[in-house]
């Protein structure tokens, strides 16, 4: 991967890992350098995909079948790719996305135990050749993730009520993906103080543009 080919960056990690906080840092970095980019998120990023996001995060009186959840995530993603990601990349802009398909491998594949094969099948169907060029994983232990969510307060969404075994599987899946393709992933220890996390992030971004 040459630096000039990097365009599509995704930020991953568990609840409270600091994705939103550090996405703002990445946005500032790009703005200060006058680089054109689109910042977006999943599930969501378009009017319709945000409606699907609500369906996914809200509690319902009936349970959402894991396979239905998976299909909704890829429906939102198909719309997001068509309306936001592809047009931005085609226009020569960078795309910085808060979560993408690595989250599906982690949460649906392993958290919900649907397995990676189903995710892979839909990934190929929906994304075709599209893959992030760089995925930054903000890694925190399960207990710290839970503590940050609790500290934030407010109502827990449909994922946040899952138990620690679910989140341990999610974390393990992120590690396995990073280990399997180190050239595509940058894993940052996000249990460090924010300034240290951002110093590592800065190093990664500077190397990208070097
Ligand atoms: N999902 C998503 C799937 O199941 N499959 C999929 O394919 C996709 C795409 C979406 C949910 O959808 C699921 C996964 C998720 O459950 P989301 O909108 O991405 O959720 O939101 P969350 O991960 O729930 O977002 P959070 O806001 O909880 O976490 P963030 O964004 O990682 O954390 P952030 O930046 O808001 O920080 C949380 C708190 O920690 C502090 C911050 O100040 C803040 O208070 N903090 C730190 N404190 C100390 N040291 C640091 N280094 C800190 N970094 C942040």
Short mmCIF file of C-alpha atoms and ligand atoms in Angstrom, two decimals:
data_model
loop_
_atom_site.label_atom_id
_atom_site.label_comp_id
_atom_site.label_asym_id
_atom_site.label_seq_id
_atom_site.Cartn_x
_atom_site.Cartn_y
_atom_site.Cartn_z
CA UNK A 1 0.00 0.00 0.00
CA UNK A 2 1.60 3.29 -1.03
CA UNK A 3 0.66 6.32 1.01
CA UNK A 4 -0.85 8.08 -1.98
CA UNK A 5 -3.32 5.21 -2.41
CA UNK A 6 -4.78 5.65 1.06
CA UNK A 7 -8.17 7.30 0.89
CA UNK A 8 -10.69 5.34 2.92
CA UNK A 9 -10.01 5.29 6.66
CA UNK A 10 -12.23 3.58 9.20
CA UNK A 11 -12.14 3.90 12.98
CA UNK A 12 -13.21 0.92 15.06
CA UNK A 13 -13.39 -0.21 18.64
CA UNK A 14 -15.82 -1.03 21.38
CA UNK A 15 -18.25 1.30 23.13
CA UNK A 16 -16.40 4.08 24.91
CA UNK A 17 -13.12 3.34 23.14
CA UNK A 18 -13.02 6.97 22.00
CA UNK A 19 -14.05 6.70 18.35
CA UNK A 20 -16.12 9.92 18.31
CA UNK A 21 -13.51 11.81 20.34
CA UNK A 22 -10.68 10.74 18.06
CA UNK A 23 -12.70 11.15 14.87
CA UNK A 24 -12.87 14.87 15.75
CA UNK A 25 -9.08 14.83 16.12
CA UNK A 26 -8.68 13.24 12.66
CA UNK A 27 -11.09 15.79 11.18
CA UNK A 28 -9.03 18.67 12.66
CA UNK A 29 -5.88 17.08 11.24
CA UNK A 30 -7.35 16.96 7.72
CA UNK A 31 -8.86 20.44 7.95
CA UNK A 32 -5.57 22.00 9.09
CA UNK A 33 -3.86 20.53 6.04
CA UNK A 34 -6.60 21.62 3.63
CA UNK A 35 -7.32 18.03 2.60
CA UNK A 36 -10.82 17.40 1.24
CA UNK A 37 -12.64 14.66 3.04
CA UNK A 38 -16.05 13.31 3.98
CA UNK A 39 -16.56 12.26 7.61
CA UNK A 40 -19.34 9.80 8.18
CA UNK A 41 -20.48 6.92 10.37
CA UNK A 42 -22.09 3.50 10.45
CA UNK A 43 -24.69 2.38 10.89
CA UNK A 44 -25.96 5.60 9.35
CA UNK A 45 -24.48 8.33 7.22
CA UNK A 46 -27.54 8.94 5.01
CA UNK A 47 -31.16 9.79 5.79
CA UNK A 48 -32.35 6.22 5.16
CA UNK A 49 -29.33 4.57 6.79
CA UNK A 50 -29.86 6.70 9.92
CA UNK A 51 -33.45 5.38 10.07
CA UNK A 52 -32.06 1.84 9.95
CA UNK A 53 -29.61 2.84 12.70
CA UNK A 54 -32.55 3.75 14.94
CA UNK A 55 -34.14 0.37 14.24
CA UNK A 56 -30.88 -1.33 15.20
CA UNK A 57 -30.15 0.61 18.38
CA UNK A 58 -33.65 0.97 19.84
CA UNK A 59 -35.24 -1.60 22.10
CA UNK A 60 -38.32 -3.35 20.68
CA UNK A 61 -41.03 -5.49 22.23
CA UNK A 62 -39.97 -8.41 19.99
CA UNK A 63 -36.35 -9.54 19.71
CA UNK A 64 -34.50 -8.76 16.50
CA UNK A 65 -33.19 -12.00 15.00
CA UNK A 66 -29.38 -11.87 14.59
CA UNK A 67 -29.71 -12.60 10.87
CA UNK A 68 -32.25 -9.79 10.46
CA UNK A 69 -29.84 -7.50 12.32
CA UNK A 70 -27.05 -8.50 9.94
CA UNK A 71 -29.20 -7.84 6.87
CA UNK A 72 -30.30 -4.44 8.20
CA UNK A 73 -26.68 -3.47 8.76
CA UNK A 74 -25.79 -4.37 5.19
CA UNK A 75 -28.91 -2.62 3.85
CA UNK A 76 -27.79 0.55 5.63
CA UNK A 77 -24.26 0.00 4.32
CA UNK A 78 -25.39 -0.48 0.71
CA UNK A 79 -27.22 2.85 0.87
CA UNK A 80 -24.28 4.55 2.58
CA UNK A 81 -21.81 3.30 -0.02
CA UNK A 82 -24.07 4.38 -2.88
CA UNK A 83 -24.92 7.83 -1.54
CA UNK A 84 -21.85 8.92 0.43
CA UNK A 85 -18.74 6.74 0.31
CA UNK A 86 -18.45 6.02 -3.43
CA UNK A 87 -19.37 9.56 -4.55
CA UNK A 88 -16.76 11.04 -2.17
CA UNK A 89 -14.03 8.62 -3.26
CA UNK A 90 -14.94 9.16 -6.93
CA UNK A 91 -14.62 12.91 -6.38
CA UNK A 92 -11.10 12.38 -5.03
CA UNK A 93 -11.98 13.04 -1.39
CA UNK A 94 -10.79 11.03 1.55
CA UNK A 95 -13.46 9.23 3.52
CA UNK A 96 -13.18 8.89 7.30
CA UNK A 97 -15.81 6.55 8.67
CA UNK A 98 -16.72 5.83 12.31
CA UNK A 99 -17.14 2.03 12.11
CA UNK A 100 -17.56 -0.11 8.97
CA UNK A 101 -17.54 -3.83 8.15
CA UNK A 102 -14.93 -4.76 10.75
CA UNK A 103 -17.66 -3.93 13.29
CA UNK A 104 -19.96 -6.42 11.53
CA UNK A 105 -17.34 -9.17 11.74
CA UNK A 106 -16.82 -8.32 15.42
CA UNK A 107 -20.43 -7.72 16.61
CA UNK A 108 -22.54 -9.94 14.33
CA UNK A 109 -19.94 -12.51 13.30
CA UNK A 110 -18.52 -13.08 16.79
CA UNK A 111 -20.65 -11.15 19.31
CA UNK A 112 -23.91 -12.62 17.94
CA UNK A 113 -22.03 -15.77 16.87
CA UNK A 114 -23.33 -15.74 13.30
CA UNK A 115 -19.83 -16.59 12.08
CA UNK A 116 -17.55 -14.78 9.67
CA UNK A 117 -18.73 -16.67 6.57
CA UNK A 118 -22.15 -14.99 6.45
CA UNK A 119 -20.55 -11.59 6.96
CA UNK A 120 -18.02 -12.29 4.22
CA UNK A 121 -20.74 -13.35 1.79
CA UNK A 122 -22.67 -10.12 2.28
CA UNK A 123 -19.49 -8.05 2.30
CA UNK A 124 -18.60 -9.34 -1.18
CA UNK A 125 -22.14 -8.86 -2.45
CA UNK A 126 -22.60 -5.33 -1.10
CA UNK A 127 -19.09 -3.88 -1.25
CA UNK A 128 -17.61 -5.76 -4.21
CA UNK A 129 -14.03 -4.44 -4.32
CA UNK A 130 -14.52 -1.67 -1.78
CA UNK A 131 -12.37 -2.05 1.34
CA UNK A 132 -10.92 0.48 3.76
CA UNK A 133 -7.29 1.31 3.03
CA UNK A 134 -6.57 1.80 6.71
CA UNK A 135 -8.50 0.74 9.80
CA UNK A 136 -7.59 2.25 13.15
CA UNK A 137 -8.73 0.08 16.04
CA UNK A 138 -9.03 1.81 19.40
CA UNK A 139 -8.56 -1.04 21.80
CA UNK A 140 -9.86 -1.05 25.37
CA UNK A 141 -10.49 -3.91 27.80
CA UNK A 142 -14.14 -4.85 28.23
CA UNK A 143 -14.31 -3.55 31.81
CA UNK A 144 -12.98 -0.11 30.81
CA UNK A 145 -15.41 0.07 27.89
CA UNK A 146 -18.27 -0.66 30.31
CA UNK A 147 -16.99 1.87 32.83
CA UNK A 148 -16.82 4.64 30.21
CA UNK A 149 -20.34 3.84 29.00
CA UNK A 150 -21.59 3.94 32.59
CA UNK A 151 -19.79 7.22 33.24
CA UNK A 152 -21.41 8.72 30.14
CA UNK A 153 -24.84 7.95 31.65
CA UNK A 154 -28.14 7.89 29.77
CA UNK A 155 -30.12 4.93 28.51
CA UNK A 156 -28.25 1.91 27.20
CA UNK A 157 -28.98 0.94 23.60
CA UNK A 158 -29.70 -2.57 22.27
CA UNK A 159 -25.98 -3.41 22.00
CA UNK A 160 -24.83 -1.76 25.20
CA UNK A 161 -27.03 -4.07 27.31
CA UNK A 162 -25.07 -7.14 26.15
CA UNK A 163 -22.94 -8.98 28.72
CA UNK A 164 -19.16 -9.03 29.09
CA UNK A 165 -18.82 -12.36 27.20
CA UNK A 166 -20.40 -10.73 24.15
CA UNK A 167 -17.97 -7.82 24.33
CA UNK A 168 -14.99 -10.09 24.96
CA UNK A 169 -15.82 -11.90 21.70
CA UNK A 170 -16.07 -8.51 19.97
CA UNK A 171 -12.70 -7.41 21.29
CA UNK A 172 -11.06 -10.74 20.41
CA UNK A 173 -12.44 -10.48 16.87
CA UNK A 174 -10.90 -7.03 16.40
CA UNK A 175 -7.55 -8.38 17.60
CA UNK A 176 -7.74 -11.37 15.27
CA UNK A 177 -8.51 -9.17 12.29
CA UNK A 178 -5.65 -6.80 13.12
CA UNK A 179 -3.23 -9.72 13.58
CA UNK A 180 -4.28 -11.31 10.28
CA UNK A 181 -3.61 -8.21 8.14
CA UNK A 182 -1.18 -5.91 10.00
CA UNK A 183 -0.58 -3.83 6.84
CA UNK A 184 -4.22 -2.66 6.90
CA UNK A 185 -4.73 -2.16 10.63
CA UNK A 186 -3.30 0.14 13.26
CA UNK A 187 -4.22 -0.93 16.77
CA UNK A 188 -3.91 1.74 19.45
CA UNK A 189 -4.11 1.09 23.17
CA UNK A 190 -7.02 3.42 23.92
CA UNK A 191 -6.88 2.79 27.66
CA UNK A 192 -4.00 5.28 27.73
CA UNK A 193 -4.69 8.93 28.52
CA UNK A 194 -6.30 10.71 25.57
CA UNK A 195 -3.17 12.79 24.85
CA UNK A 196 -1.12 9.62 24.41
CA UNK A 197 -3.78 8.05 22.18
CA UNK A 198 -3.79 11.17 20.04
CA UNK A 199 0.01 11.29 19.87
CA UNK A 200 -0.06 7.76 18.40
CA UNK A 201 -2.86 8.76 16.06
CA UNK A 202 -0.87 11.78 14.90
CA UNK A 203 2.11 9.55 14.13
CA UNK A 204 -0.08 7.26 12.03
CA UNK A 205 -1.65 10.17 10.12
CA UNK A 206 1.68 11.90 9.51
CA UNK A 207 3.19 8.69 8.15
CA UNK A 208 0.20 8.35 5.83
CA UNK A 209 0.76 11.77 4.31
CA UNK A 210 4.54 11.69 4.49
N1 LIG B 1 -22.69 -2.05 15.19
C1 LIG B 1 -22.23 -1.15 14.28
C2 LIG B 1 -22.79 -3.40 14.88
O1 LIG B 1 -23.22 -4.21 15.70
N2 LIG B 1 -22.39 -3.81 13.63
C3 LIG B 1 -21.94 -2.94 12.68
O2 LIG B 1 -21.60 -3.37 11.56
C4 LIG B 1 -21.85 -1.55 13.02
C5 LIG B 1 -21.35 -0.58 12.00
C6 LIG B 1 -23.22 1.73 17.13
C7 LIG B 1 -23.54 0.35 17.60
O3 LIG B 1 -23.79 -0.41 16.45
C8 LIG B 1 -23.09 -1.62 16.54
C9 LIG B 1 -21.93 -1.38 17.44
C10 LIG B 1 -22.41 -0.30 18.37
O4 LIG B 1 -22.94 -0.94 19.51
P1 LIG B 1 -21.81 3.73 17.83
O5 LIG B 1 -22.61 4.88 17.43
O6 LIG B 1 -20.65 3.43 17.00
O7 LIG B 1 -22.73 2.46 18.08
O8 LIG B 1 -21.46 4.06 19.24
P2 LIG B 1 -20.64 3.51 20.38
O9 LIG B 1 -19.49 2.65 20.06
O10 LIG B 1 -21.67 3.00 21.32
O11 LIG B 1 -20.09 4.92 20.73
P3 LIG B 1 -19.64 5.50 22.03
O12 LIG B 1 -19.96 6.96 22.00
O13 LIG B 1 -20.10 4.70 23.20
O14 LIG B 1 -18.09 5.26 21.96
P4 LIG B 1 -16.94 6.03 21.29
O15 LIG B 1 -17.37 6.92 20.20
O16 LIG B 1 -15.91 5.01 21.00
O17 LIG B 1 -16.40 6.86 22.52
P5 LIG B 1 -16.41 8.43 22.80
O18 LIG B 1 -15.42 9.10 21.95
O19 LIG B 1 -17.81 8.89 22.77
O20 LIG B 1 -15.84 8.39 24.27
C11 LIG B 1 -16.59 7.86 25.33
C12 LIG B 1 -16.15 8.54 26.62
O21 LIG B 1 -14.83 8.15 26.96
C13 LIG B 1 -13.99 9.30 27.08
C14 LIG B 1 -14.67 10.39 26.29
O22 LIG B 1 -14.31 11.66 26.77
C15 LIG B 1 -16.13 10.08 26.55
O23 LIG B 1 -16.53 10.58 27.77
N3 LIG B 1 -12.69 8.92 26.53
C16 LIG B 1 -11.59 8.79 27.28
N4 LIG B 1 -11.39 8.94 28.60
C17 LIG B 1 -10.12 8.71 29.05
N5 LIG B 1 -9.10 8.35 28.24
C18 LIG B 1 -9.27 8.18 26.91
N6 LIG B 1 -8.25 7.81 26.15
C19 LIG B 1 -10.57 8.40 26.38
N7 LIG B 1 -11.09 8.32 25.14
C20 LIG B 1 -12.39 8.64 25.23
#
